[in-house]
XYZ file of N, CA and C in Angstrom:
543
model
N -122.654 58.498 -35.405
C -122.464 58.053 -33.811
C -123.155 59.194 -33.027
N -123.761 58.939 -32.051
C -124.342 59.820 -31.076
C -123.695 59.451 -29.642
N -123.391 60.620 -28.855
C -122.779 60.424 -27.454
C -123.666 61.529 -26.723
N -123.771 61.104 -25.635
C -124.606 62.042 -24.546
C -123.333 62.285 -23.421
N -123.391 63.664 -23.084
C -122.394 64.337 -22.134
C -123.082 65.561 -21.466
N -121.911 66.408 -21.381
C -122.385 67.715 -20.859
C -121.378 68.722 -21.465
N -121.771 69.882 -21.601
C -120.986 71.081 -22.467
C -120.311 72.176 -21.537
N -119.161 72.196 -21.693
C -118.714 73.501 -20.723
C -118.063 74.408 -21.826
N -118.785 75.233 -22.062
C -118.362 76.359 -23.214
C -118.438 77.880 -22.684
N -117.767 78.883 -23.219
C -118.059 80.287 -22.636
C -119.434 80.541 -23.357
N -120.100 80.819 -22.341
C -121.627 81.593 -22.800
C -121.789 82.838 -22.695
N -121.097 83.617 -21.851
C -121.187 84.820 -21.900
C -119.624 85.500 -21.264
N -119.659 86.667 -21.235
C -118.314 86.991 -20.418
C -118.273 86.912 -19.119
N -119.501 86.308 -18.515
C -119.521 86.271 -16.977
C -119.704 84.596 -16.643
N -120.278 83.953 -17.252
C -120.561 82.520 -16.809
C -120.377 81.709 -17.945
N -120.110 80.379 -17.759
C -119.895 79.316 -19.151
C -121.297 78.397 -18.736
N -121.614 77.514 -19.831
C -122.573 76.526 -19.611
C -121.991 75.773 -18.496
N -123.060 75.313 -17.853
C -122.663 74.166 -16.691
C -122.315 72.583 -17.277
N -121.266 72.120 -16.927
C -120.856 70.533 -17.616
C -122.277 69.569 -17.354
N -122.858 69.928 -16.293
C -124.081 68.940 -15.991
C -125.336 69.073 -16.997
N -125.309 70.305 -17.918
C -126.355 70.608 -19.113
C -126.046 69.392 -19.745
N -127.035 68.803 -20.169
C -127.274 67.477 -20.990
C -127.047 68.069 -22.477
N -126.146 67.430 -23.136
C -125.672 67.503 -24.431
C -125.592 66.602 -25.143
N -125.877 66.372 -26.553
C -125.609 65.429 -27.435
C -124.768 65.720 -28.658
N -123.934 64.834 -28.591
C -122.865 64.956 -29.857
C -123.251 63.988 -30.811
N -123.435 64.375 -32.130
C -123.756 63.479 -33.306
C -122.487 63.762 -33.938
N -121.896 62.670 -34.260
C -120.447 62.635 -35.246
C -120.959 61.974 -36.421
N -120.877 62.736 -37.557
C -121.374 62.285 -38.757
C -120.054 62.426 -39.770
N -120.203 61.896 -41.065
C -119.037 61.880 -42.025
C -118.608 63.311 -42.305
N -119.597 64.310 -42.354
C -119.282 65.848 -42.652
C -119.157 66.637 -41.659
N -119.986 66.356 -40.473
C -119.733 67.416 -39.380
C -120.136 66.773 -38.145
N -119.617 67.529 -36.964
C -120.000 67.200 -35.875
C -120.846 68.131 -35.214
N -121.826 67.809 -34.825
C -123.065 68.643 -33.998
C -123.197 68.328 -32.593
N -123.047 69.471 -31.980
C -123.572 69.300 -30.431
C -124.899 70.081 -30.172
N -125.923 69.277 -29.774
C -127.114 70.035 -29.341
C -127.237 70.088 -27.894
N -127.829 71.080 -27.168
C -128.106 71.195 -25.879
C -129.467 71.270 -25.455
N -129.827 70.686 -24.051
C -131.042 70.741 -23.482
C -131.958 69.700 -23.770
N -131.525 68.703 -24.489
C -132.594 67.669 -24.625
C -133.782 68.027 -25.221
N -135.146 67.818 -24.398
C -136.194 68.150 -24.849
C -136.574 69.694 -25.003
N -135.868 70.533 -24.271
C -136.000 71.917 -23.926
C -134.762 72.696 -24.802
N -134.571 72.642 -25.987
C -133.586 73.017 -26.779
C -134.000 74.685 -27.002
N -135.077 74.911 -26.837
C -135.439 76.531 -26.835
C -134.743 77.258 -26.111
N -134.534 76.715 -24.733
C -134.017 77.420 -23.603
C -132.243 77.659 -23.893
N -131.658 76.939 -24.801
C -130.085 77.152 -24.958
C -130.039 77.601 -26.360
N -128.782 78.429 -26.615
C -128.522 78.519 -28.283
C -127.819 77.328 -28.873
N -127.484 77.442 -30.017
C -126.809 76.317 -30.420
C -127.836 75.720 -31.788
N -127.483 74.613 -32.243
C -126.589 73.617 -31.961
C -125.154 74.247 -32.502
N -123.985 73.752 -31.859
C -122.546 74.087 -32.322
C -122.237 72.869 -33.331
N -121.689 73.380 -34.450
C -121.319 72.596 -35.745
C -119.841 73.028 -36.086
N -119.342 71.880 -36.424
C -117.787 71.954 -36.924
C -117.807 70.844 -38.370
N -116.971 71.425 -39.283
C -116.885 70.447 -40.471
C -115.686 69.561 -39.985
N -116.068 68.304 -40.281
C -115.055 67.133 -39.594
C -113.720 67.359 -40.189
N -113.320 67.862 -41.532
C -111.981 68.080 -41.592
C -111.225 69.074 -41.203
N -111.995 70.343 -40.643
C -111.486 71.274 -40.029
C -111.556 71.437 -38.380
N -111.953 70.244 -38.033
C -112.063 70.052 -36.630
C -110.757 69.365 -35.895
N -110.316 69.993 -34.872
C -109.184 69.693 -33.908
C -109.904 69.270 -32.784
N -109.282 68.071 -32.071
C -109.804 67.497 -30.794
C -108.725 67.252 -29.920
N -108.933 67.043 -28.773
C -107.999 66.934 -27.670
C -108.672 66.222 -26.665
N -107.953 65.177 -26.191
C -108.718 64.142 -25.021
C -107.984 64.612 -23.684
N -108.947 64.789 -22.687
C -108.245 65.163 -21.356
C -108.943 64.038 -20.350
N -108.391 63.027 -20.307
C -108.722 62.102 -19.286
C -108.690 62.175 -17.973
N -109.461 61.985 -17.215
C -109.356 62.498 -15.562
C -109.954 60.993 -14.929
N -109.875 61.278 -13.655
C -110.451 60.259 -12.865
C -111.937 60.454 -12.787
N -112.289 61.784 -12.691
C -113.857 62.125 -12.562
C -113.929 63.361 -13.829
N -114.808 63.369 -14.428
C -115.166 64.459 -15.440
C -113.977 64.560 -16.316
N -114.058 63.272 -17.157
C -113.043 63.488 -18.397
C -113.905 64.466 -19.294
N -113.133 64.982 -20.134
C -113.464 65.931 -21.229
C -112.697 65.684 -22.743
N -113.267 66.039 -23.675
C -112.991 66.173 -24.978
C -112.951 67.394 -25.456
N -111.837 68.187 -25.883
C -111.979 69.504 -26.465
C -112.143 69.674 -27.853
N -112.946 70.549 -28.427
C -113.232 70.697 -29.932
C -112.958 72.186 -30.137
N -112.193 72.319 -31.264
C -112.149 73.510 -31.740
C -111.985 73.715 -33.209
N -112.165 74.661 -33.913
C -112.108 74.737 -35.318
C -110.705 74.923 -35.458
N -109.858 74.288 -36.662
C -108.352 74.648 -36.843
C -108.030 75.867 -36.871
N -107.153 76.310 -36.161
C -106.467 77.658 -36.184
C -107.076 78.334 -34.991
N -108.219 78.215 -34.314
C -108.674 78.928 -33.322
C -108.185 78.455 -31.928
N -108.238 79.515 -30.980
C -107.371 79.338 -29.705
C -108.473 78.666 -28.627
N -110.050 79.048 -28.892
C -110.761 78.653 -27.757
C -111.399 77.430 -27.878
N -111.360 76.593 -26.772
C -111.732 75.284 -26.905
C -113.279 75.162 -26.025
N -113.929 74.190 -26.789
C -115.387 73.878 -26.450
C -115.041 72.361 -25.727
N -115.299 72.386 -24.420
C -115.415 71.107 -23.710
C -116.424 70.449 -23.477
N -116.375 68.948 -23.965
C -117.475 68.362 -23.845
C -117.282 67.123 -22.822
N -118.117 67.182 -21.722
C -117.857 66.368 -20.440
C -118.276 64.743 -21.005
N -117.614 63.826 -20.692
C -118.161 62.464 -21.061
C -117.559 61.267 -20.225
N -118.248 60.060 -20.127
C -117.712 59.201 -19.695
C -116.804 58.090 -20.518
N -117.000 58.391 -22.065
C -116.433 57.630 -22.952
C -115.752 58.314 -23.724
N -114.654 58.632 -23.269
C -113.553 59.737 -23.885
C -112.886 58.978 -25.075
N -112.547 57.630 -24.811
C -111.742 56.812 -26.113
C -112.802 56.577 -27.019
N -114.020 56.250 -26.793
C -115.018 55.975 -27.931
C -115.230 57.289 -28.805
N -115.404 58.474 -28.011
C -115.661 59.851 -28.860
C -114.463 60.081 -29.731
N -113.159 60.043 -29.206
C -112.040 60.421 -29.889
C -111.712 59.325 -31.128
N -112.227 58.025 -30.940
C -112.081 57.155 -32.050
C -113.215 57.425 -33.021
N -114.367 57.945 -32.702
C -115.438 58.274 -33.687
C -115.040 59.674 -34.484
N -114.244 60.398 -33.769
C -113.904 61.982 -34.428
C -112.846 61.485 -35.339
N -111.671 60.690 -35.087
C -110.467 60.375 -35.715
C -111.319 59.793 -37.051
N -112.291 58.833 -36.786
C -112.696 58.074 -37.972
C -113.281 58.977 -39.205
N -113.984 60.192 -38.697
C -114.530 61.100 -39.544
C -113.451 62.065 -40.205
N -112.192 62.157 -39.845
C -111.151 62.943 -40.368
C -110.775 64.241 -39.407
N -111.323 64.096 -38.267
C -110.856 65.120 -37.431
C -109.245 64.922 -36.680
N -108.733 65.846 -36.450
C -107.163 65.961 -36.166
C -107.217 65.873 -34.474
N -106.391 64.653 -34.138
C -106.154 64.889 -32.687
C -104.919 65.525 -32.478
N -104.795 66.560 -31.403
C -103.599 67.438 -31.063
C -103.321 67.058 -29.734
N -102.138 67.275 -29.277
C -101.811 67.396 -27.813
C -102.251 68.598 -27.288
N -103.097 68.980 -26.432
C -103.251 70.311 -25.944
C -102.883 70.252 -24.411
N -102.522 71.510 -23.844
C -102.192 71.501 -22.650
C -103.064 70.827 -21.547
N -102.695 70.663 -20.465
C -103.691 70.002 -19.571
C -104.562 70.832 -19.035
N -105.782 70.391 -19.091
C -107.245 71.086 -18.701
C -106.986 71.679 -17.204
N -107.037 73.063 -16.981
C -107.032 73.583 -15.912
C -108.492 73.895 -15.245
N -108.381 74.048 -13.697
C -109.713 74.176 -12.964
C -110.449 75.351 -13.693
N -109.373 76.534 -13.848
C -109.981 77.758 -14.413
C -110.866 77.724 -15.627
N -110.566 76.682 -16.367
C -111.011 76.684 -17.977
C -112.325 75.890 -17.800
N -112.661 75.213 -16.836
C -114.171 74.587 -16.365
C -114.792 75.029 -15.530
N -114.415 76.173 -14.847
C -115.102 76.734 -13.768
C -116.375 77.441 -14.429
N -117.508 77.311 -13.596
C -118.825 78.072 -14.220
C -118.644 79.262 -14.339
N -117.659 80.129 -13.614
C -117.570 81.565 -13.322
C -116.187 81.996 -13.997
N -116.568 82.959 -15.008
C -115.217 83.368 -15.604
C -114.591 84.418 -14.657
N -113.409 85.114 -15.042
C -113.022 86.176 -14.177
C -113.761 87.412 -14.168
N -114.327 87.806 -15.159
C -115.359 88.925 -15.064
C -116.628 88.441 -14.301
N -116.958 87.337 -14.419
C -118.201 86.880 -13.450
C -117.923 86.882 -11.723
N -116.661 86.425 -11.505
C -116.165 86.593 -10.277
C -116.133 88.213 -9.820
N -115.769 89.170 -10.461
C -115.666 90.307 -10.212
C -117.095 90.906 -9.918
N -117.945 90.484 -10.989
C -119.338 90.790 -10.847
C -120.164 90.349 -9.466
N -119.591 88.914 -9.014
C -120.336 88.483 -7.748
C -119.556 89.127 -6.601
N -118.418 89.358 -6.619
C -117.857 90.224 -5.595
C -118.372 91.609 -5.493
N -118.918 92.348 -6.615
C -119.511 93.607 -6.661
C -120.846 93.446 -6.066
N -121.608 92.508 -6.367
C -123.086 92.300 -6.008
C -122.829 92.138 -4.453
N -121.975 91.297 -3.838
C -121.694 91.046 -2.557
C -121.317 92.304 -1.751
N -120.676 93.226 -2.334
C -120.303 94.281 -1.675
C -121.297 95.446 -1.481
N -122.335 95.429 -2.655
C -123.388 96.372 -2.490
C -124.647 95.855 -1.573
N -124.663 94.735 -1.597
C -125.625 93.953 -0.408
C -125.117 94.177 0.799
N -123.885 94.066 1.337
C -123.213 94.326 2.580
C -123.428 95.737 2.933
N -123.213 96.490 1.801
C -123.410 98.039 2.085
C -124.772 98.534 2.353
N -125.636 97.765 1.636
C -127.426 98.171 1.984
C -127.751 97.783 3.478
N -127.092 96.772 4.029
C -127.382 96.219 5.328
C -127.518 97.365 6.588
N -126.511 98.197 6.574
C -126.523 99.272 7.805
C -127.484 100.364 7.357
N -127.960 100.344 6.012
C -129.133 101.285 5.889
C -130.320 100.619 6.275
N -130.576 99.570 6.087
C -131.953 98.687 6.323
C -131.984 98.775 7.986
N -130.780 98.554 8.744
C -130.747 98.324 10.150
C -131.266 99.672 10.884
N -131.154 100.788 10.053
C -131.365 102.122 10.822
C -132.957 102.265 10.843
N -133.619 101.733 9.966
C -135.062 101.882 9.781
C -135.974 101.123 10.817
N -137.108 101.832 11.124
C -138.020 101.192 12.006
C -139.051 100.502 11.553
N -139.102 99.916 10.616
C -140.264 99.387 9.743
C -140.423 97.830 10.246
N -141.560 97.466 10.319
C -141.607 95.929 10.960
C -141.199 95.148 9.594
N -140.381 93.962 10.020
C -139.814 93.107 9.104
C -138.562 93.556 8.382
N -138.291 94.670 8.775
C -136.957 95.132 7.898
C -135.716 94.529 8.371
N -135.575 94.005 9.608
C -134.625 93.299 10.137
C -134.214 91.979 9.436
N -135.436 91.323 9.112
C -135.303 90.018 8.380
C -134.939 90.466 7.090
N -135.447 91.239 6.156
C -134.680 91.774 4.915
C -133.224 92.137 5.254
N -132.793 92.686 6.177
C -131.439 92.871 6.351
C -130.457 91.808 6.677
N -130.899 90.881 7.451
C -130.292 89.542 7.816
C -130.165 88.656 6.553
N -131.197 88.715 5.648
C -131.258 87.802 4.306
C -130.174 88.631 3.317
N -130.085 89.832 3.230
C -129.225 90.690 2.643
C -127.927 90.434 2.966
N -127.588 90.547 4.491
C -126.397 90.128 4.817
C -125.916 88.756 4.282
N -126.549 87.934 4.520
C -126.161 86.340 4.166
C -125.957 86.229 2.643
N -126.855 87.064 2.123
C -126.524 86.808 0.400
C -125.296 87.672 -0.008
N -125.092 88.525 0.925
C -123.909 89.472 0.502
C -122.470 88.525 0.742
N -122.562 88.087 1.851
C -121.477 87.351 2.265
C -121.397 86.017 1.458
N -122.304 85.451 0.882
C -122.038 84.335 0.138
C -121.589 84.539 -1.284
N -122.079 85.704 -1.847
C -121.579 86.099 -3.263
C -120.230 86.789 -3.047
N -119.917 87.566 -1.908
C -118.541 88.072 -1.841
C -117.699 86.587 -1.598
N -117.807 85.728 -0.960
C -117.071 84.683 -0.805
C -116.800 83.818 -1.936
N -117.996 83.567 -2.892
C -117.929 82.665 -3.749
C -117.293 83.487 -5.156
N -117.385 84.662 -5.207
C -116.552 85.716 -6.113
C -115.161 85.570 -5.954
N -114.877 85.837 -4.627
C -113.678 85.986 -4.129
C -112.797 84.663 -4.373
N -113.315 83.487 -4.111
C -112.766 82.086 -4.302
C -112.787 81.877 -5.789
N -113.584 82.369 -6.841
C -113.421 81.894 -8.138
C -112.222 82.883 -8.629
N -112.206 84.300 -8.416
C -111.289 85.116 -8.846
C -110.090 84.713 -8.334
N -109.768 84.057 -7.122
C -108.436 83.519 -6.744
C -107.934 82.304 -7.592
N -109.177 81.449 -8.028
C -108.738 80.518 -8.897
C -108.223 80.901 -10.270
N -108.973 81.795 -10.780
C -108.752 82.340 -11.951
C -107.170 83.054 -12.239
N -106.855 83.991 -11.200
C -105.520 84.480 -10.970
C -104.630 83.495 -10.786
N -104.802 82.544 -10.054
C -103.709 81.507 -9.687
C -103.492 80.667 -10.970
N -104.226 80.740 -11.997
C -104.217 79.670 -13.085
C -103.497 80.476 -14.082
N -103.297 82.000 -14.106
C -102.913 82.716 -15.056
C -101.321 82.351 -15.360
N -100.833 82.235 -16.337
C -99.311 82.253 -16.831
C -98.594 83.348 -15.982
N -97.709 82.985 -15.300
C -96.689 83.760 -14.711
C -95.439 84.448 -15.845
N -95.235 85.483 -15.769
C -94.187 86.142 -16.803
C -92.955 85.694 -15.846
N -91.862 85.118 -16.438
C -90.499 85.137 -15.844
C -89.671 86.148 -16.293
N -88.990 86.819 -15.270
C -88.295 88.056 -15.629
C -86.716 87.617 -15.494
N -86.011 87.851 -16.347
C -84.518 87.512 -16.327
C -83.843 88.653 -15.827
N -82.853 88.497 -14.880
C -82.017 89.414 -14.574
C -80.690 89.539 -15.207
N -80.472 90.528 -15.658
C -79.046 90.837 -16.295
C -77.880 91.280 -15.581
């Protein structure tokens, strides 16, 4: 069985694959394979493979952007496959021996394209760009004011996006309950 969708998986410490990246899931009797990139597979690493009996999956139906989570039995990290046909994929996975488990609800921080370290990186880049602007404004070189203005705009955008993503990640962390004795 073949399904078309998107993949949202940790790609690096800073960013994830975008859910709109075209991905193809092939469900076979022995293994489940996800290939990325369509015709341009050389641009992405992969394919991602799981043996069917060792595969656990979880359905996360949503009004928009439903996901099927995949992981090897005993592992913690999920690979999220974005799809419009959640029930069909889950039925196909169950038919080849994969185990459906109830996973906690998918949170925004789990599918955000920027990780917590990525948001810190964006904030740092934004601060560096904003720190360079006063140095550029003191120069009397033709066109340097344009470079300073572009640097300022890029710095503000990077700072705001990084801060917003960082807040989403920190808000989504489990809070420790302290008991008072």
